[in-house]
Tab-separated table of C-alpha atoms in Angstrom:
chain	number	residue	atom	x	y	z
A	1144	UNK	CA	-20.034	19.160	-26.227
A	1145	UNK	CA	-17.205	18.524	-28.401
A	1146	UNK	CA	-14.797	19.447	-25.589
A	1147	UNK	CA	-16.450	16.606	-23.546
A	1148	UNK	CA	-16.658	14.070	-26.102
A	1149	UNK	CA	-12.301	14.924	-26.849
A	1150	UNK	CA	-11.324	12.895	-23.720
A	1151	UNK	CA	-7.874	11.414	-24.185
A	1152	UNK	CA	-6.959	7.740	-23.887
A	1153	UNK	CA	-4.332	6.562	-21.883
A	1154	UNK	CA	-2.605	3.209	-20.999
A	1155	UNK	CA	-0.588	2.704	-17.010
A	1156	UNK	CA	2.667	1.408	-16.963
A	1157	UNK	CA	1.304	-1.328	-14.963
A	1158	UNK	CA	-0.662	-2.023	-18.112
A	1159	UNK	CA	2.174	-2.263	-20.483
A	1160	UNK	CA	4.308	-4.559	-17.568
A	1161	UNK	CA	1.625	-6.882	-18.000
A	1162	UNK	CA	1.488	-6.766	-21.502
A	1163	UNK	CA	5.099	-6.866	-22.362
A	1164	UNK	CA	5.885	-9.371	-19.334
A	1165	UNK	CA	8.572	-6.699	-18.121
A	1166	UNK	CA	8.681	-5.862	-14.219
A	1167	UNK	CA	7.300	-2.902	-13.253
A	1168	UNK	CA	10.312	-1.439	-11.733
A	1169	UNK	CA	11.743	-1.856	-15.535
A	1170	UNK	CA	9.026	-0.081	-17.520
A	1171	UNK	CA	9.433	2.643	-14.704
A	1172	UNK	CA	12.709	3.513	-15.477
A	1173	UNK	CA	11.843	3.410	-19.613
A	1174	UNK	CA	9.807	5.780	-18.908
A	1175	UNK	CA	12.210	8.069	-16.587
A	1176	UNK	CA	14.509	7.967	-19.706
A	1177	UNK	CA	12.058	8.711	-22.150
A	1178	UNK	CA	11.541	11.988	-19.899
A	1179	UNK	CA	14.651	13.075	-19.835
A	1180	UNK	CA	14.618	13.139	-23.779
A	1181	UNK	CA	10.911	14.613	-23.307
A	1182	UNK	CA	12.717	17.520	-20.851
A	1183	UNK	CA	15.680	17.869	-23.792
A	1184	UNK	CA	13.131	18.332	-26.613
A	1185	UNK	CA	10.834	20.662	-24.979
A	1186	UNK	CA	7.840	17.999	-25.114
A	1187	UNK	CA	5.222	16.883	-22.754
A	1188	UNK	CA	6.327	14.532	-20.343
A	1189	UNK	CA	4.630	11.426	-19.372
A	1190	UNK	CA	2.310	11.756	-16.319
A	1191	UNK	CA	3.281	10.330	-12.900
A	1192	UNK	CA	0.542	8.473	-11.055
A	1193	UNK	CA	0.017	6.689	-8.087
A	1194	UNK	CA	-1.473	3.363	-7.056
A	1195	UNK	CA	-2.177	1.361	-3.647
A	1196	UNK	CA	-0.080	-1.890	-3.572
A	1197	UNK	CA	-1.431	-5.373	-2.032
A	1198	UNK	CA	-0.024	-4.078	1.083
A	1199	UNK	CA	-2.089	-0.594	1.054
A	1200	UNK	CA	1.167	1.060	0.040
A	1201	UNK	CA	1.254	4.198	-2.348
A	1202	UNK	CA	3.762	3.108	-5.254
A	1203	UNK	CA	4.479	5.004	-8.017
A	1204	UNK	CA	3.514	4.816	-11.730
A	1205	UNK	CA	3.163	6.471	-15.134
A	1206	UNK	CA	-0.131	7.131	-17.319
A	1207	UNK	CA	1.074	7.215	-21.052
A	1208	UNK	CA	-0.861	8.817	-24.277
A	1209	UNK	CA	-1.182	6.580	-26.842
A	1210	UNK	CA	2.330	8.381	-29.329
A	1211	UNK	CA	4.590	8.321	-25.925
A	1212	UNK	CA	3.597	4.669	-25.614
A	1213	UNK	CA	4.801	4.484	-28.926
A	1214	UNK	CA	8.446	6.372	-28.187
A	1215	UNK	CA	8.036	4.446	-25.083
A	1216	UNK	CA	8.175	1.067	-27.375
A	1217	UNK	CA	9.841	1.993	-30.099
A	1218	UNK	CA	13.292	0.044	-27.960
A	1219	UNK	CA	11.102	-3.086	-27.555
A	1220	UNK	CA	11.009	-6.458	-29.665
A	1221	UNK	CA	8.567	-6.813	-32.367
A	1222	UNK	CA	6.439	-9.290	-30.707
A	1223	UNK	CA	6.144	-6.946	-27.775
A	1224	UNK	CA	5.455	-4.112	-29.673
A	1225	UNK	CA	2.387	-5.921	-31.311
A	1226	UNK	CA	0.738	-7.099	-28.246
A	1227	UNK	CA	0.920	-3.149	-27.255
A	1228	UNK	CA	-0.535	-1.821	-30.648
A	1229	UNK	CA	-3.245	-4.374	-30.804
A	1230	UNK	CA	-4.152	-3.286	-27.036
A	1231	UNK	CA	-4.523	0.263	-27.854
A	1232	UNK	CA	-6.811	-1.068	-31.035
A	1233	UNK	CA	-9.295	-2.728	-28.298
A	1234	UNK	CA	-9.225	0.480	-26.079
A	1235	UNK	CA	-9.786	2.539	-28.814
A	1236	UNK	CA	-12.830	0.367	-30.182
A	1237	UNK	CA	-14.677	0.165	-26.718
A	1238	UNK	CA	-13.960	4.456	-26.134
A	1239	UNK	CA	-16.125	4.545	-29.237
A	1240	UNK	CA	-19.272	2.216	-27.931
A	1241	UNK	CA	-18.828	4.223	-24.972
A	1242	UNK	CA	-18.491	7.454	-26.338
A	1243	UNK	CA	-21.748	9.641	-25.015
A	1244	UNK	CA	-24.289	10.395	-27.443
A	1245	UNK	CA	-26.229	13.449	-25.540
A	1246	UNK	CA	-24.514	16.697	-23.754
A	1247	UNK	CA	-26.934	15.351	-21.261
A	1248	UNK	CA	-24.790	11.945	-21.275
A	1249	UNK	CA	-21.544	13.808	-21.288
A	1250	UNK	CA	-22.259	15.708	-18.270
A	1251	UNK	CA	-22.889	12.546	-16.600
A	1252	UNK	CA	-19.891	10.608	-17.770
A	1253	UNK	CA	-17.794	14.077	-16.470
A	1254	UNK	CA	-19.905	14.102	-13.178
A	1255	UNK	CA	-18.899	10.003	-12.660
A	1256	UNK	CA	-15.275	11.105	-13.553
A	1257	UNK	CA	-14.959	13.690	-10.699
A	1258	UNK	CA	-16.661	11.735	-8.477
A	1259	UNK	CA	-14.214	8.792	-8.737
A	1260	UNK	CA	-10.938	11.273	-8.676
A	1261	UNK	CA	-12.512	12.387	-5.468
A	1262	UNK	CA	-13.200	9.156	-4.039
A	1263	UNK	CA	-9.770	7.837	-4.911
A	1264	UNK	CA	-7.749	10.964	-3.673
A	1265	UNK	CA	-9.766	10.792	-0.033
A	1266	UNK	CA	-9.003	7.144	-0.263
A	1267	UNK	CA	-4.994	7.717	-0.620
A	1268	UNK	CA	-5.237	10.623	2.447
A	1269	UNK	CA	-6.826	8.246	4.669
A	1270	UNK	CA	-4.091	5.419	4.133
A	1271	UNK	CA	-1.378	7.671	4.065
A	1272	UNK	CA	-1.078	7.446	7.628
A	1273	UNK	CA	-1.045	3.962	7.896
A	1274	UNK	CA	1.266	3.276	5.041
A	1275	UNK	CA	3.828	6.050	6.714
A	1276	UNK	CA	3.481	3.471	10.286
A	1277	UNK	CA	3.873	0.650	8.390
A	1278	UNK	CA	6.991	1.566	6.251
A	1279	UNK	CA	8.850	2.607	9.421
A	1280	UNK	CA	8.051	0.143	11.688
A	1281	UNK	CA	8.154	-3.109	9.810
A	1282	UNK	CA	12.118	-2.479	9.501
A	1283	UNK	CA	12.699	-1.416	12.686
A	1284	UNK	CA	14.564	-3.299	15.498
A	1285	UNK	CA	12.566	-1.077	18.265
A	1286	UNK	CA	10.107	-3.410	20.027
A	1287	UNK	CA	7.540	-1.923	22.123
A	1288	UNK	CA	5.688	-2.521	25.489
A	1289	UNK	CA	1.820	-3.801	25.060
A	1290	UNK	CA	0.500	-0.147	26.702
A	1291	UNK	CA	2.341	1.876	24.139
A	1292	UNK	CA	1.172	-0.398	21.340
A	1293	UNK	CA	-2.617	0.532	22.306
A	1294	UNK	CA	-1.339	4.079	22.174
A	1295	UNK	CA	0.179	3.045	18.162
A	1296	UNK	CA	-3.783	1.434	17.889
A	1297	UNK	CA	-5.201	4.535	18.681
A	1298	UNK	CA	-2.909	6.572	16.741
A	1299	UNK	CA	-4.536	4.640	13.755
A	1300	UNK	CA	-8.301	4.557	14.034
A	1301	UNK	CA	-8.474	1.881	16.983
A	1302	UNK	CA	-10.525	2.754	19.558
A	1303	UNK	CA	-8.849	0.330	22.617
A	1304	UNK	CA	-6.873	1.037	25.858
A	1305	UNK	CA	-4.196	-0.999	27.627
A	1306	UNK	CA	-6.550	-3.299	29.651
A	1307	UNK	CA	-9.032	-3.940	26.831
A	1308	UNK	CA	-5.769	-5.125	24.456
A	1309	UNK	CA	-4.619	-7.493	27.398
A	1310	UNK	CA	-7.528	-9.177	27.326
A	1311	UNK	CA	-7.743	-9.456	23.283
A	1312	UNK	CA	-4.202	-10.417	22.722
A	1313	UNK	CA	-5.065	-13.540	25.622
A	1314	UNK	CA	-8.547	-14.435	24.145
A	1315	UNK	CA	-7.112	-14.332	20.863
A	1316	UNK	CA	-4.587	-16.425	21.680
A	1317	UNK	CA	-1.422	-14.307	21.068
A	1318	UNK	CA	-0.839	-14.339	25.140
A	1319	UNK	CA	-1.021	-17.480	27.770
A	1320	UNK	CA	-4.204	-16.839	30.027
A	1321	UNK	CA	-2.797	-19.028	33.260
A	1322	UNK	CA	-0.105	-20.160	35.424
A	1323	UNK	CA	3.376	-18.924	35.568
A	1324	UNK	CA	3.571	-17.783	31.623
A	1325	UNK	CA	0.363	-15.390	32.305
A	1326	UNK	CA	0.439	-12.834	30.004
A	1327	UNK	CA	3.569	-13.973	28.540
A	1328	UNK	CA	3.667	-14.806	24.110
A	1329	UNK	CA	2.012	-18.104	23.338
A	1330	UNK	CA	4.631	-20.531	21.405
A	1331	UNK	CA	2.529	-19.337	17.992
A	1332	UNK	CA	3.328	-15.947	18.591
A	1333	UNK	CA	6.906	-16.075	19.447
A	1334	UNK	CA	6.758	-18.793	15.941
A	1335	UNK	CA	5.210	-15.876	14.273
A	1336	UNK	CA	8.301	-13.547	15.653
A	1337	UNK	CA	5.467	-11.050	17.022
A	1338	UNK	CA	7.193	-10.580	20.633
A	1339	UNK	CA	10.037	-10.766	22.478
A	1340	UNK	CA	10.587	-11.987	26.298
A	1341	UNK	CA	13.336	-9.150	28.263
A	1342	UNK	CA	14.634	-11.447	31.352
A	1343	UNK	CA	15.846	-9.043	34.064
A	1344	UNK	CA	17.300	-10.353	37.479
A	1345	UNK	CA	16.789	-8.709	40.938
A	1346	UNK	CA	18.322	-9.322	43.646
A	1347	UNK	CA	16.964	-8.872	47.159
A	1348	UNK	CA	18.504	-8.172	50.151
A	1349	UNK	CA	18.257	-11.087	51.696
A	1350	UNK	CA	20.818	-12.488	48.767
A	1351	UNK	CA	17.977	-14.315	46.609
A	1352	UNK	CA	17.699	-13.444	43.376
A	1353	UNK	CA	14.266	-12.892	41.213
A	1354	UNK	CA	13.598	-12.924	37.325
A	1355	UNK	CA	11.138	-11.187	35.828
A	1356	UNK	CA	10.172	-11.196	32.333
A	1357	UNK	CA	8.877	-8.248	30.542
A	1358	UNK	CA	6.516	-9.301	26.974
A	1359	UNK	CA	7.305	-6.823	24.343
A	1360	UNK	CA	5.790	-6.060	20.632
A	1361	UNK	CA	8.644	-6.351	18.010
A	1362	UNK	CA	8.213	-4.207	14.740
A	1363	UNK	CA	7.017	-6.814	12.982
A	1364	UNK	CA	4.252	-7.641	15.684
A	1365	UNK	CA	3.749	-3.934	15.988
A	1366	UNK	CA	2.534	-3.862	12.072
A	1367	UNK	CA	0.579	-7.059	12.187
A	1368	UNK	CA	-1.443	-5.610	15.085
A	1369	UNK	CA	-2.153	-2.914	13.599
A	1370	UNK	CA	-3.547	-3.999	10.154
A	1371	UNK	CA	-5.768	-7.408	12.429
A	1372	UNK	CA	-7.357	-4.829	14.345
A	1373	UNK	CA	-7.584	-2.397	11.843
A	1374	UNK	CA	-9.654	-4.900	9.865
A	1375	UNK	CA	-11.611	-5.657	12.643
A	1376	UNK	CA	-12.829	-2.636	13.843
């Protein structure tokens, strides 16, 4: 029971950025020096975490006990340093309301725990795929043809072939449905940068020459696909 009831309190980096008004990227690297004295000194070092982004992203951050948030602001102003104690006073106040009265509560509160460490680890496997496409395509200069971007859908949890993405990229608007420009980008999605148009010219033997234009998915289309229809499906 007692073992239970001794669960540690922590604060995110995230936290203190908020707190403090510091970027995140900042407080990161406070922390990646307060390591390194942490490695020197033989002590504990603060625990790295992760967390999904606005973009479904896994970015880095730290989980801090409540003394290596106080190395960790020991270099900040006074004001900040105040709005950090005075946060760990209101954590510290609502761990004891919620502290479990019962072993019978305790194993519950420890049963919740697990549960949500579970859910939250199959969570970050099941993006991690998706984050990987979306890192290395959104750079990228390689456009693609519309048949190997269902391939890139299916890849990722979309169930649709060539045909079937035709005719959702023209319903949808994204591709003209008559005349000459038939299956060519819409002026909103060559706005929105999500194709390109490849011109080539041919020339018959009779000395006439043809032009035919080839629709492909840029990167940047190639993500935003991926993440509609993801949502969709």
């Amino acid at each position: 029971m007692k073992e239970l009831l001794n669960l540690q309190q922590t604060m995110s980096s995230r936290e203190i950025s908020d707190l403090t008004g510091k970027q995140h990227k900042h407080v990161l690297v406070d922390c990646d020096k307060l390591n390194e004295n942490y490695r020197a000194m033989g002590l504990a070092e603060i625990s790295a975490d992760v967390y999904m982004d606005t973009y479904g992203r896994e970015q880095k951050c730290y989980t801090l006990t409540r003394m290596q948030t106080f190395d960790l602001m020991t270099g900040y102003s006074a004001p900040l340093r105040i709005k950090v104690n005075r946060r760990w006073e209101e954590l510290e106040n609502a761990q004891k309301l919620q502290l479990p009265q019962t072993f019978a509560e305790a194993l519950r509160q420890l049963a919740e725990q697990v549960e949500e460490n579970e859910r939250q680890q199959k969570l970050l496997i099941e993006q991690k795929p998706k984050v990987i496409f979306a890192d290395a395509v959104a750079t990228s200069t390689q456009s693609c043809l519309i048949g190997e971007l269902a391939k890139i859908l299916r890849q990722n949890g979309v169930e649709i072939g060539q045909n079937r993405l035709f005719d959702w990229l023209r319903a949808n608007g994204y591709l003209c449905r008559y005349g000459e420009k038939y299956n060519q980008p819409t002026q909103k999605a060559m706005e929105m940068e999500l194709f390109e148009v490849k011109k080539t010219s041919i020339t018959k033997p009779n000395g006439t020459i043809l032009i035919t234009a080839t629709t492909k998915v840029t990167g940047k289309g190639q993500v935003y696909f991926v993440n509609k229809l993801l949502k969709a499906s």
